[in-house]
Short mmCIF file of C-alpha atoms in Angstrom, two decimals:
data_model
loop_
_atom_site.label_atom_id
_atom_site.label_comp_id
_atom_site.label_asym_id
_atom_site.label_seq_id
_atom_site.Cartn_x
_atom_site.Cartn_y
_atom_site.Cartn_z
CA MET A 12 27.48 -11.78 29.19
CA ALA A 13 27.44 -12.80 25.50
CA THR A 14 25.69 -16.95 24.90
CA THR A 15 27.42 -19.69 23.10
CA ASP A 16 25.47 -20.10 19.76
CA ASN A 17 25.68 -23.71 19.26
CA ASN A 18 22.50 -24.40 17.35
CA VAL A 19 21.08 -27.10 19.45
CA LEU A 20 22.51 -25.15 22.60
CA HIS A 21 22.31 -21.58 24.20
CA ILE A 22 24.45 -21.20 26.91
CA THR A 23 23.52 -18.61 29.62
CA ARG A 24 23.94 -17.84 33.53
CA PHE A 25 21.19 -18.43 36.21
CA SER A 26 21.41 -14.69 37.03
CA ASN A 27 20.97 -13.22 33.67
CA LEU A 28 17.48 -15.02 33.14
CA THR A 29 14.20 -13.44 33.62
CA LYS A 30 12.18 -16.18 33.28
CA TRP A 31 12.16 -20.32 32.00
CA SER A 32 11.02 -19.06 29.19
CA ALA A 33 12.85 -21.04 26.14
CA HIS A 34 12.01 -17.79 23.51
CA ASP A 35 13.03 -14.98 26.47
CA TYR A 36 16.17 -17.02 26.37
CA VAL A 37 16.88 -16.45 22.74
CA PHE A 38 15.30 -12.27 22.42
CA GLU A 39 18.02 -12.02 25.37
CA ASN A 40 21.06 -13.67 24.24
CA MET A 41 22.31 -11.51 22.05
CA ASP A 42 26.10 -9.92 22.18
CA ASN A 43 25.94 -5.98 22.53
CA ARG A 44 28.18 -3.80 23.62
CA PHE A 45 25.06 -1.51 25.95
CA PRO A 46 23.86 -2.76 29.47
CA LEU A 47 20.26 -4.92 29.13
CA VAL A 48 17.61 -3.03 31.41
CA PRO A 49 14.43 -4.13 31.62
CA LEU A 50 11.59 -2.29 30.78
CA SER A 51 10.33 -1.59 34.03
CA LYS A 52 13.45 0.96 34.12
CA VAL A 53 12.78 3.09 31.36
CA LEU A 54 8.79 2.41 31.32
CA LYS A 55 5.86 3.79 34.45
CA ARG A 56 3.22 2.66 34.55
CA VAL A 57 0.48 4.99 34.54
CA LYS A 58 -3.57 4.80 35.65
CA GLU A 59 -5.30 7.59 36.19
CA PRO A 60 -8.91 6.60 36.15
CA VAL A 61 -11.85 8.92 34.82
CA VAL A 62 -15.73 8.27 35.51
CA ILE A 63 -17.66 9.01 32.11
CA GLU A 64 -20.37 11.78 32.48
CA ASP A 65 -23.02 12.46 30.31
CA GLY A 66 -22.88 15.45 28.41
CA ILE A 67 -19.30 15.65 28.07
CA LEU A 68 -17.72 15.03 24.90
CA TYR A 69 -14.78 12.75 25.52
CA LYS A 70 -11.75 11.58 22.80
CA ARG A 71 -10.90 8.62 21.89
CA ILE A 72 -7.64 7.01 20.84
CA THR A 73 -6.76 4.57 18.27
CA VAL A 74 -3.74 2.48 18.09
CA ARG A 75 -2.07 1.69 14.51
CA LEU A 76 0.00 -1.46 13.89
CA TYR A 77 3.53 -1.92 13.58
CA GLY A 78 3.97 1.62 15.24
CA GLN A 79 1.90 3.46 12.66
CA GLY A 80 0.68 6.28 15.01
CA VAL A 81 -1.36 7.27 17.84
CA LEU A 82 -4.79 8.52 16.35
CA LYS A 83 -8.22 9.55 17.23
CA ARG A 84 -10.81 7.05 16.74
CA ASP A 85 -13.72 9.32 17.48
CA GLU A 86 -15.44 12.17 19.63
CA LEU A 87 -18.72 10.66 21.57
CA LEU A 88 -21.00 12.04 24.24
CA GLY A 89 -20.81 10.53 27.45
CA GLU A 90 -23.92 8.52 27.65
CA GLU A 91 -22.98 7.26 23.97
CA ILE A 92 -20.28 5.34 25.70
CA GLY A 93 -20.95 2.00 27.28
CA THR A 94 -18.11 1.64 29.64
CA LYS A 95 -18.04 4.25 31.97
CA ARG A 96 -14.62 3.89 34.19
CA GLN A 97 -11.46 4.09 31.63
CA PHE A 98 -8.65 6.37 31.37
CA LEU A 99 -6.43 9.43 30.75
CA ALA A 100 -4.20 9.94 28.09
CA HIS A 101 -1.44 12.61 28.52
CA TYR A 102 0.68 14.10 25.51
CA GLY A 103 3.84 12.15 25.30
CA GLN A 104 3.37 9.14 26.93
CA LEU A 105 3.59 5.62 25.48
CA ILE A 106 0.90 3.66 24.59
CA ILE A 107 0.20 0.15 23.65
CA SER A 108 -2.70 -2.03 22.55
CA ARG A 109 -2.50 -5.05 24.32
CA ILE A 110 -4.76 -6.58 22.07
CA ASP A 111 -2.66 -6.12 19.27
CA ALA A 112 0.23 -5.62 20.92
CA ARG A 113 1.72 -8.82 18.66
CA ASN A 114 1.74 -7.06 15.57
CA GLY A 115 3.11 -3.64 16.78
CA ALA A 116 0.29 -2.10 18.37
CA PHE A 117 1.67 1.19 19.89
CA GLY A 118 2.94 5.02 19.62
CA ILE A 119 3.06 8.33 21.40
CA VAL A 120 0.12 9.98 22.64
CA PRO A 121 0.24 13.38 20.41
CA LEU A 122 -1.12 16.82 22.17
CA GLU A 123 -3.63 16.68 19.88
CA LEU A 124 -4.76 13.97 21.48
CA GLU A 125 -3.55 15.31 25.34
CA GLY A 126 -7.13 14.12 28.15
CA ALA A 127 -8.62 11.37 26.00
CA ILE A 128 -10.05 8.24 27.25
CA VAL A 129 -9.25 5.07 26.91
CA THR A 130 -10.27 1.69 27.98
CA ASN A 131 -8.40 -1.09 30.09
CA ASP A 132 -7.27 -2.60 26.77
CA PHE A 133 -4.25 0.04 26.73
CA TRP A 134 -1.29 0.87 28.78
CA LEU A 135 -0.32 4.18 29.74
CA PHE A 136 3.20 4.22 30.37
CA GLU A 137 5.59 7.22 31.48
CA VAL A 138 9.02 7.09 29.55
CA GLN A 139 11.87 7.69 32.27
CA ASP A 140 15.29 7.37 31.49
CA ALA A 141 15.53 6.82 27.99
CA LEU A 142 14.09 9.00 24.97
CA SER A 143 11.29 7.73 23.51
CA GLU A 144 12.03 7.78 20.15
CA TYR A 145 14.97 5.37 20.38
CA LEU A 146 11.86 3.32 22.37
CA MET A 147 9.98 3.62 19.49
CA LEU A 148 12.50 2.64 17.00
CA VAL A 149 13.21 -0.61 19.44
CA LEU A 150 10.06 -1.74 20.23
CA SER A 151 8.95 -1.56 16.25
CA SER A 152 12.06 -3.60 15.54
CA LYS A 153 12.33 -6.59 14.01
CA PRO A 154 13.81 -8.35 16.44
CA PHE A 155 10.84 -7.20 19.39
CA GLN A 156 8.38 -7.95 17.08
CA LYS A 157 9.44 -11.14 16.08
CA TYR A 158 9.91 -11.56 20.31
CA TRP A 159 6.05 -10.05 21.09
CA GLN A 160 4.66 -12.78 18.47
CA THR A 161 5.83 -15.28 21.09
CA GLN A 162 4.48 -13.69 24.50
CA SER A 163 0.97 -13.24 23.44
CA SER A 164 -1.50 -15.73 25.00
CA GLY A 165 -5.06 -16.18 23.52
CA THR A 166 -6.36 -17.72 20.33
CA THR A 167 -7.36 -16.17 16.66
CA ASN A 168 -6.44 -12.41 16.54
CA ARG A 169 -7.45 -11.09 20.62
CA GLN A 170 -3.85 -12.08 21.65
CA ARG A 171 -2.57 -10.58 24.59
CA VAL A 172 0.49 -10.03 26.22
CA SER A 173 1.38 -9.79 29.71
CA GLU A 174 2.19 -6.32 31.17
CA SER A 175 4.90 -8.35 33.91
CA SER A 176 6.58 -10.23 30.48
CA PHE A 177 6.67 -7.14 28.67
CA LEU A 178 8.28 -5.48 31.47
CA ASN A 179 10.58 -7.99 32.45
CA THR A 180 11.85 -7.92 28.98
CA ARG A 181 15.47 -6.59 28.63
CA ILE A 182 16.50 -4.20 26.01
CA ALA A 183 19.98 -2.62 25.24
CA LEU A 184 19.66 0.73 26.54
CA PRO A 185 22.90 3.10 25.59
CA THR A 186 23.31 6.21 27.17
CA ILE A 187 21.16 9.45 26.04
CA GLN A 188 24.41 10.60 23.78
CA GLU A 189 24.17 7.29 22.21
CA GLN A 190 20.69 7.22 21.79
CA THR A 191 20.61 10.38 20.31
CA LYS A 192 23.58 9.93 17.89
CA LEU A 193 21.28 6.11 17.16
CA ILE A 194 17.97 8.67 16.44
CA GLU A 195 20.06 10.92 14.45
CA GLU A 196 21.78 9.16 11.84
CA TYR A 197 17.89 6.56 11.44
CA GLU A 198 16.46 9.76 10.55
CA ASN A 199 19.09 10.87 8.80
CA GLY A 200 18.82 7.91 6.83
CA MET A 201 15.04 7.56 6.47
CA LYS A 202 14.41 11.55 5.21
CA LYS A 203 16.87 10.41 2.75
CA ALA A 204 14.84 7.94 1.22
CA LYS A 205 11.66 9.86 1.62
CA GLU A 206 13.47 12.73 -0.37
CA ASN A 207 14.16 9.99 -3.56
CA GLU A 208 10.96 8.66 -3.06
CA GLU A 209 9.40 12.76 -3.61
CA GLU A 210 11.98 13.14 -6.20
CA ALA A 211 9.76 9.39 -7.95
CA ASP A 212 6.83 10.77 -7.26
CA SER A 213 7.27 14.23 -8.58
CA LEU A 214 8.57 12.62 -11.99
CA ARG A 215 5.91 10.67 -11.69
CA LEU A 216 3.42 13.47 -12.11
CA SER A 217 6.05 15.29 -14.41
CA LEU A 218 5.90 12.01 -17.20
CA ASN A 219 1.85 13.35 -18.08
CA GLN A 220 2.22 16.52 -18.70
CA ILE A 221 5.96 16.40 -20.87
CA ILE A 222 4.35 12.99 -22.75
CA ALA A 223 1.14 15.56 -23.26
CA ASP A 224 3.39 18.65 -24.20
CA PHE A 225 5.56 16.43 -26.52
CA LEU A 226 2.38 15.53 -28.34
CA GLY A 227 1.29 18.88 -28.51
CA VAL A 228 -2.46 17.63 -26.30
CA SER A 229 -4.06 19.78 -24.67
CA TYR A 230 -7.35 19.28 -23.25
CA ASN A 231 -10.56 20.95 -23.22
CA PHE A 232 -12.69 20.72 -20.04
CA THR A 233 -16.60 21.93 -21.27
CA ALA A 234 -18.45 21.92 -18.20
CA MET A 235 -22.11 23.33 -19.31
CA ASN A 236 -22.45 26.34 -16.52
CA GLY A 237 -24.53 28.82 -19.36
CA ILE A 238 -27.15 28.24 -21.54
CA MET A 239 -24.99 26.60 -24.38
CA SER A 240 -21.60 25.45 -24.98
CA GLN A 241 -19.82 24.51 -28.47
CA VAL A 242 -17.59 21.73 -29.80
CA GLY A 243 -16.71 20.30 -32.78
CA PHE A 244 -18.74 17.71 -34.17
CA SER A 245 -15.67 15.04 -34.73
CA TYR A 246 -15.00 15.24 -31.13
CA LEU A 247 -19.10 13.67 -29.62
CA SER A 248 -18.79 10.55 -29.04
CA ARG A 249 -21.97 10.66 -27.36
CA TRP A 250 -25.33 12.89 -27.01
CA ASP A 251 -26.77 12.07 -23.31
CA PRO A 252 -26.90 15.59 -21.26
CA LEU A 253 -24.54 13.88 -18.66
CA TYR A 254 -21.61 13.25 -20.85
CA LEU A 255 -22.20 16.62 -23.00
CA ALA A 256 -22.12 18.21 -19.32
CA ASN A 257 -18.78 16.95 -18.31
CA ARG A 258 -16.91 15.46 -21.53
CA VAL A 259 -13.69 16.50 -21.53
CA VAL A 260 -12.07 16.85 -25.48
CA VAL A 261 -8.74 16.22 -26.49
CA LYS A 262 -6.71 17.66 -29.37
CA SER A 263 -2.96 17.70 -30.64
CA LYS A 264 -1.19 18.44 -32.95
CA TYR A 265 -1.18 15.19 -34.66
CA PRO A 266 -4.42 13.21 -36.22
CA MET A 267 -6.21 12.02 -33.45
CA ALA A 268 -8.42 8.39 -33.76
CA MET A 269 -10.86 6.71 -31.87
CA LEU A 270 -9.85 3.37 -29.92
CA SER A 271 -11.28 1.24 -32.45
CA LYS A 272 -9.48 2.46 -34.94
CA VAL A 273 -6.40 1.04 -33.16
CA ILE A 274 -7.73 -1.99 -31.88
CA LYS A 275 -8.52 -5.67 -33.59
CA ASN A 276 -9.80 -8.51 -32.06
CA PHE A 277 -11.50 -7.95 -29.55
CA LEU A 278 -12.49 -10.55 -27.01
CA ILE A 279 -11.66 -13.02 -30.27
CA ASP A 280 -8.33 -14.54 -31.01
CA SER A 281 -6.73 -14.52 -34.27
CA THR A 282 -8.68 -17.40 -35.61
CA GLY A 283 -11.99 -15.82 -35.00
CA LYS A 284 -12.74 -18.22 -31.80
CA THR A 285 -14.32 -16.41 -28.86
CA LEU A 286 -11.47 -15.82 -26.03
CA ARG A 287 -14.48 -17.07 -23.71
CA ARG A 288 -14.20 -19.16 -20.69
CA ASN A 289 -16.28 -21.51 -18.61
CA THR A 290 -13.27 -23.17 -16.87
CA LYS A 291 -15.47 -24.68 -13.62
CA ASN A 292 -15.63 -27.43 -15.62
CA GLU A 293 -11.89 -28.23 -16.43
CA GLU A 294 -10.83 -29.76 -13.17
CA ASP A 295 -7.10 -30.86 -14.10
CA GLN A 296 -7.04 -28.27 -16.26
CA ILE A 297 -4.51 -25.36 -14.54
CA TYR A 298 -4.32 -21.91 -15.29
CA GLN A 299 -2.31 -18.86 -14.95
CA TYR A 300 -5.24 -16.45 -13.64
CA ILE A 301 -5.59 -12.78 -13.35
CA GLY A 302 -8.22 -11.25 -11.45
CA MET A 303 -8.03 -7.46 -10.98
CA GLU A 304 -6.22 -7.25 -7.62
CA ASN A 305 -3.27 -9.27 -9.55
CA ILE A 306 -2.75 -6.04 -11.56
CA GLU A 307 -0.73 -3.21 -10.07
CA LYS A 308 -2.39 0.13 -10.65
CA ASN A 309 -1.10 2.59 -13.25
CA THR A 310 2.18 0.54 -13.31
CA GLY A 311 1.11 -2.47 -16.21
CA LYS A 312 2.46 -4.86 -13.68
CA ARG A 313 0.71 -8.20 -12.37
CA THR A 314 1.31 -11.27 -10.37
CA LEU A 315 -0.21 -14.41 -12.09
CA LYS A 316 -1.87 -16.94 -9.68
CA GLU A 317 -2.18 -20.62 -10.79
CA VAL A 318 -5.55 -22.05 -10.55
CA HIS A 319 -7.27 -25.77 -11.78
CA GLY A 320 -9.87 -25.08 -13.97
CA HIS A 321 -13.03 -25.99 -11.32
CA GLU A 322 -11.71 -23.28 -8.68
CA ILE A 323 -12.55 -20.46 -10.68
CA LEU A 324 -16.48 -20.70 -10.71
CA SER A 325 -17.28 -17.21 -13.07
CA GLN A 326 -16.56 -16.70 -16.38
CA THR A 327 -13.57 -15.78 -17.76
CA LEU A 328 -11.34 -14.90 -20.80
CA LEU A 329 -8.80 -16.64 -21.83
CA VAL A 330 -5.30 -13.25 -23.07
CA PRO A 331 -3.50 -14.85 -25.56
CA GLY A 332 0.26 -14.24 -26.37
CA GLY A 333 0.45 -10.38 -27.42
CA TYR A 334 -2.83 -9.76 -26.32
CA ILE A 335 -3.84 -6.64 -23.59
CA ILE A 336 -6.27 -6.38 -21.45
CA TYR A 337 -7.36 -3.29 -19.16
CA GLY A 338 -10.13 -3.37 -16.47
CA LYS A 339 -13.23 -1.97 -16.98
CA LEU A 340 -13.87 -1.89 -13.67
CA ARG A 341 -13.12 1.06 -11.60
CA PRO A 342 -11.08 1.98 -14.85
CA TYR A 343 -9.65 4.64 -12.66
CA LEU A 344 -7.65 2.62 -11.27
CA ASN A 345 -5.47 2.54 -14.76
CA LYS A 346 -4.81 -1.41 -14.50
CA TYR A 347 -3.69 -2.87 -17.48
CA TRP A 348 -0.90 -5.24 -19.23
CA GLU A 349 0.37 -7.28 -22.51
CA ASN A 350 0.87 -10.64 -22.43
CA THR A 351 4.62 -10.78 -23.68
CA SER A 352 5.00 -14.66 -23.14
CA ASN A 353 3.93 -17.61 -25.51
CA ASP A 354 1.91 -18.74 -22.69
CA ASN A 355 -1.33 -19.16 -23.90
CA ASN A 356 -2.95 -20.90 -21.16
CA VAL A 357 -3.75 -17.72 -18.92
CA ILE A 358 -7.32 -16.72 -18.10
CA CYS A 359 -8.05 -13.08 -16.65
CA SER A 360 -11.13 -12.22 -14.94
CA SER A 361 -14.45 -11.17 -17.75
CA GLU A 362 -14.25 -7.70 -15.60
CA PHE A 363 -10.77 -6.70 -17.56
CA PHE A 364 -11.25 -6.19 -22.00
CA VAL A 365 -9.34 -8.29 -24.08
CA PHE A 366 -7.56 -7.53 -27.35
CA ASP A 367 -5.28 -7.14 -29.38
CA THR A 368 -4.27 -4.27 -31.74
CA THR A 369 -2.94 -2.69 -35.32
CA GLY A 370 -2.00 0.28 -36.83
CA ILE A 371 -0.34 1.68 -34.21
CA ASP A 372 3.50 1.10 -32.53
CA ARG A 373 2.65 -0.97 -29.68
CA GLU A 374 4.12 -0.04 -26.94
CA TYR A 375 3.23 4.05 -27.76
CA PHE A 376 -0.26 2.72 -27.44
CA LEU A 377 0.47 1.17 -24.19
CA THR A 378 2.87 4.37 -22.43
CA ILE A 379 -1.03 6.51 -24.18
CA LEU A 380 -3.18 4.00 -22.56
CA ALA A 381 -1.77 4.60 -19.36
CA SER A 382 -1.28 8.06 -19.61
CA ASP A 383 -3.93 11.22 -18.96
CA ILE A 384 -4.78 11.88 -21.59
CA ILE A 385 -7.08 7.87 -21.73
CA GLN A 386 -7.88 8.90 -18.14
CA CYS A 387 -8.85 12.22 -18.44
CA GLN A 388 -11.57 10.89 -20.41
CA LEU A 389 -12.98 8.37 -18.43
CA PRO A 390 -14.96 10.08 -15.51
CA PRO A 391 -18.03 10.84 -17.94
CA LEU A 392 -18.17 7.18 -19.05
CA TYR A 393 -19.14 5.63 -15.66
CA SER A 394 -21.90 3.28 -14.99
CA GLY A 395 -22.70 2.56 -11.68
CA ALA A 396 -22.82 4.21 -8.30
CA ARG A 397 -20.54 1.34 -6.02
CA MET A 398 -19.01 -0.01 -8.53
CA PRO A 399 -18.01 1.82 -11.49
CA ARG A 400 -17.42 -0.07 -14.76
CA ILE A 401 -16.90 1.55 -18.44
CA THR A 402 -18.99 -0.32 -21.33
CA GLU A 403 -17.47 -1.37 -24.41
CA ASP A 404 -19.17 1.32 -26.70
CA ASP A 405 -17.52 3.84 -24.70
CA PHE A 406 -14.41 2.19 -24.31
CA PHE A 407 -14.05 2.32 -27.93
CA THR A 408 -14.70 5.81 -28.21
CA LEU A 409 -11.48 7.21 -26.41
CA GLN A 410 -9.52 9.50 -28.07
CA ILE A 411 -5.72 8.64 -28.51
CA PRO A 412 -3.43 11.17 -30.55
CA LEU A 413 -1.62 9.10 -33.50
CA PRO A 414 1.60 10.01 -35.08
CA VAL A 415 3.45 8.61 -37.71
CA GLU A 416 5.44 5.82 -36.10
CA SER A 417 8.83 7.67 -35.70
CA VAL A 418 6.72 9.80 -33.54
CA GLN A 419 5.68 7.08 -31.24
CA LYS A 420 8.87 5.50 -31.18
CA GLU A 421 9.92 8.57 -29.85
CA THR A 422 7.37 9.35 -27.90
CA VAL A 423 8.25 5.93 -25.52
CA SER A 424 12.07 6.60 -25.65
CA ILE A 425 11.23 9.62 -23.45
CA SER A 426 8.87 7.50 -21.27
CA LYS A 427 11.00 4.77 -21.07
CA THR A 428 13.74 7.41 -20.24
CA ILE A 429 11.37 8.91 -17.74
CA LYS A 430 10.70 5.48 -16.20
CA ASN A 431 14.19 4.12 -15.65
CA GLU A 432 14.85 7.10 -13.30
CA ILE A 433 11.54 6.54 -11.06
CA ASP A 434 12.47 3.13 -10.63
CA THR A 435 15.58 3.74 -10.25
CA LEU A 436 14.92 6.17 -7.12
CA ARG A 437 12.08 4.35 -6.34
CA SER A 438 14.97 1.20 -5.86
CA LEU A 439 16.98 3.42 -4.02
CA ALA A 440 14.96 4.64 -1.42
CA ASN A 441 14.17 0.90 -0.68
CA GLN A 442 17.70 0.26 -0.24
CA LEU A 443 18.48 3.48 2.54
CA ARG A 444 15.57 2.31 3.91
CA LEU A 445 16.67 -1.30 3.83
CA LYS A 446 20.07 -0.28 5.24
CA THR A 447 18.68 2.15 8.13
CA GLN A 448 16.92 0.14 8.96
CA THR A 449 19.41 -2.76 9.39
CA VAL A 450 21.82 -0.75 10.73
CA PHE A 451 20.30 0.22 13.86
CA GLU A 452 18.91 -3.06 14.78
CA THR A 453 22.80 -4.69 14.29
CA THR A 454 24.04 -1.77 16.35
CA VAL A 455 21.49 -1.97 18.95
CA PHE A 456 20.39 -5.75 19.48
CA GLY A 457 24.16 -6.52 18.04
#
């Protein structure tokens, strides 16, 4: 029976209550055209104990959060497993981690994990009178996830869900035919969204080649696999064997120039003052801070973090309006950004290069900086195993095609057109996902 929502009061019949808990009322008091049944009607708890024996190889399971799948954790011999009494899992069973249930740690056991083992911290269920795919969609929905958050007991991130509370929870249960239709509609919507994402990815990958073709760029991979390798003197920037053995020489139908020819005011402002800042003594000064984590790779997009000077303990760099930053730490992440504002209170981590440009169209420079034309030249220049970085001297030696201004602007126009198509496709994919999820939840939960 439908309930009355008066903002501060929910009214329901006594016969509809499963227990005296306010959050249960909120979850169950929804208008719905499908009957509400307890999960115990569609799930049968299965316990098949097994004693772990030495000399036998066992597969163990891990369950990803937020319904993202059930995977093999590892394979261990019995003598390497401390808990000797465990339980067998079988293909098609619903598995739930009661420790991380509130974070959506559940899924269907795949065929490759038939006969794997789990501890008592995992529940295994046989699904009956319902489709597993339908249950997965219901359990991973936002309303159900919110409900599970309220059902957890315990402290910190190790909260457990009560099995009886879980099985007493009532869900909308359409007929098998209606479940099948809902699943098909959901999968069709998500398939269309995925197709848009894949098209966007394809365009993104082709963008580099389109730019390279337009500029007549070719790549000469000159790995030394013989006794001698030749390359033009003008293309060499280093003489050490590691570089010579792995370099990529970039050529173009247009003149090539080192970045040192088109960069100015490196680490200094327009008046010649240093951009280096020691902000820890500036307690009251508020800055817009950019760390490596605040720049999105490959896109030039960023998030600014407002901080007080004393909160930044390491040395930073001022980023004046009109300046560009480029990450020297793990440069393969391709993290760059241009300060297009007049805000001169932006600072960044010292793990960035900060500079202005000269004698080159700004948008063209950023387009090439983000492309494979630059990226393919970087690997031989890395130093450091765990946290590779590029030095200032090596950064300056990177080669860039330098056509006349009209060609630079046409290159930017081509890039913008394709990027707009990519953004449109990604936006459409996100809209389709949201619409598909919303339609399903509205149909099931009312």
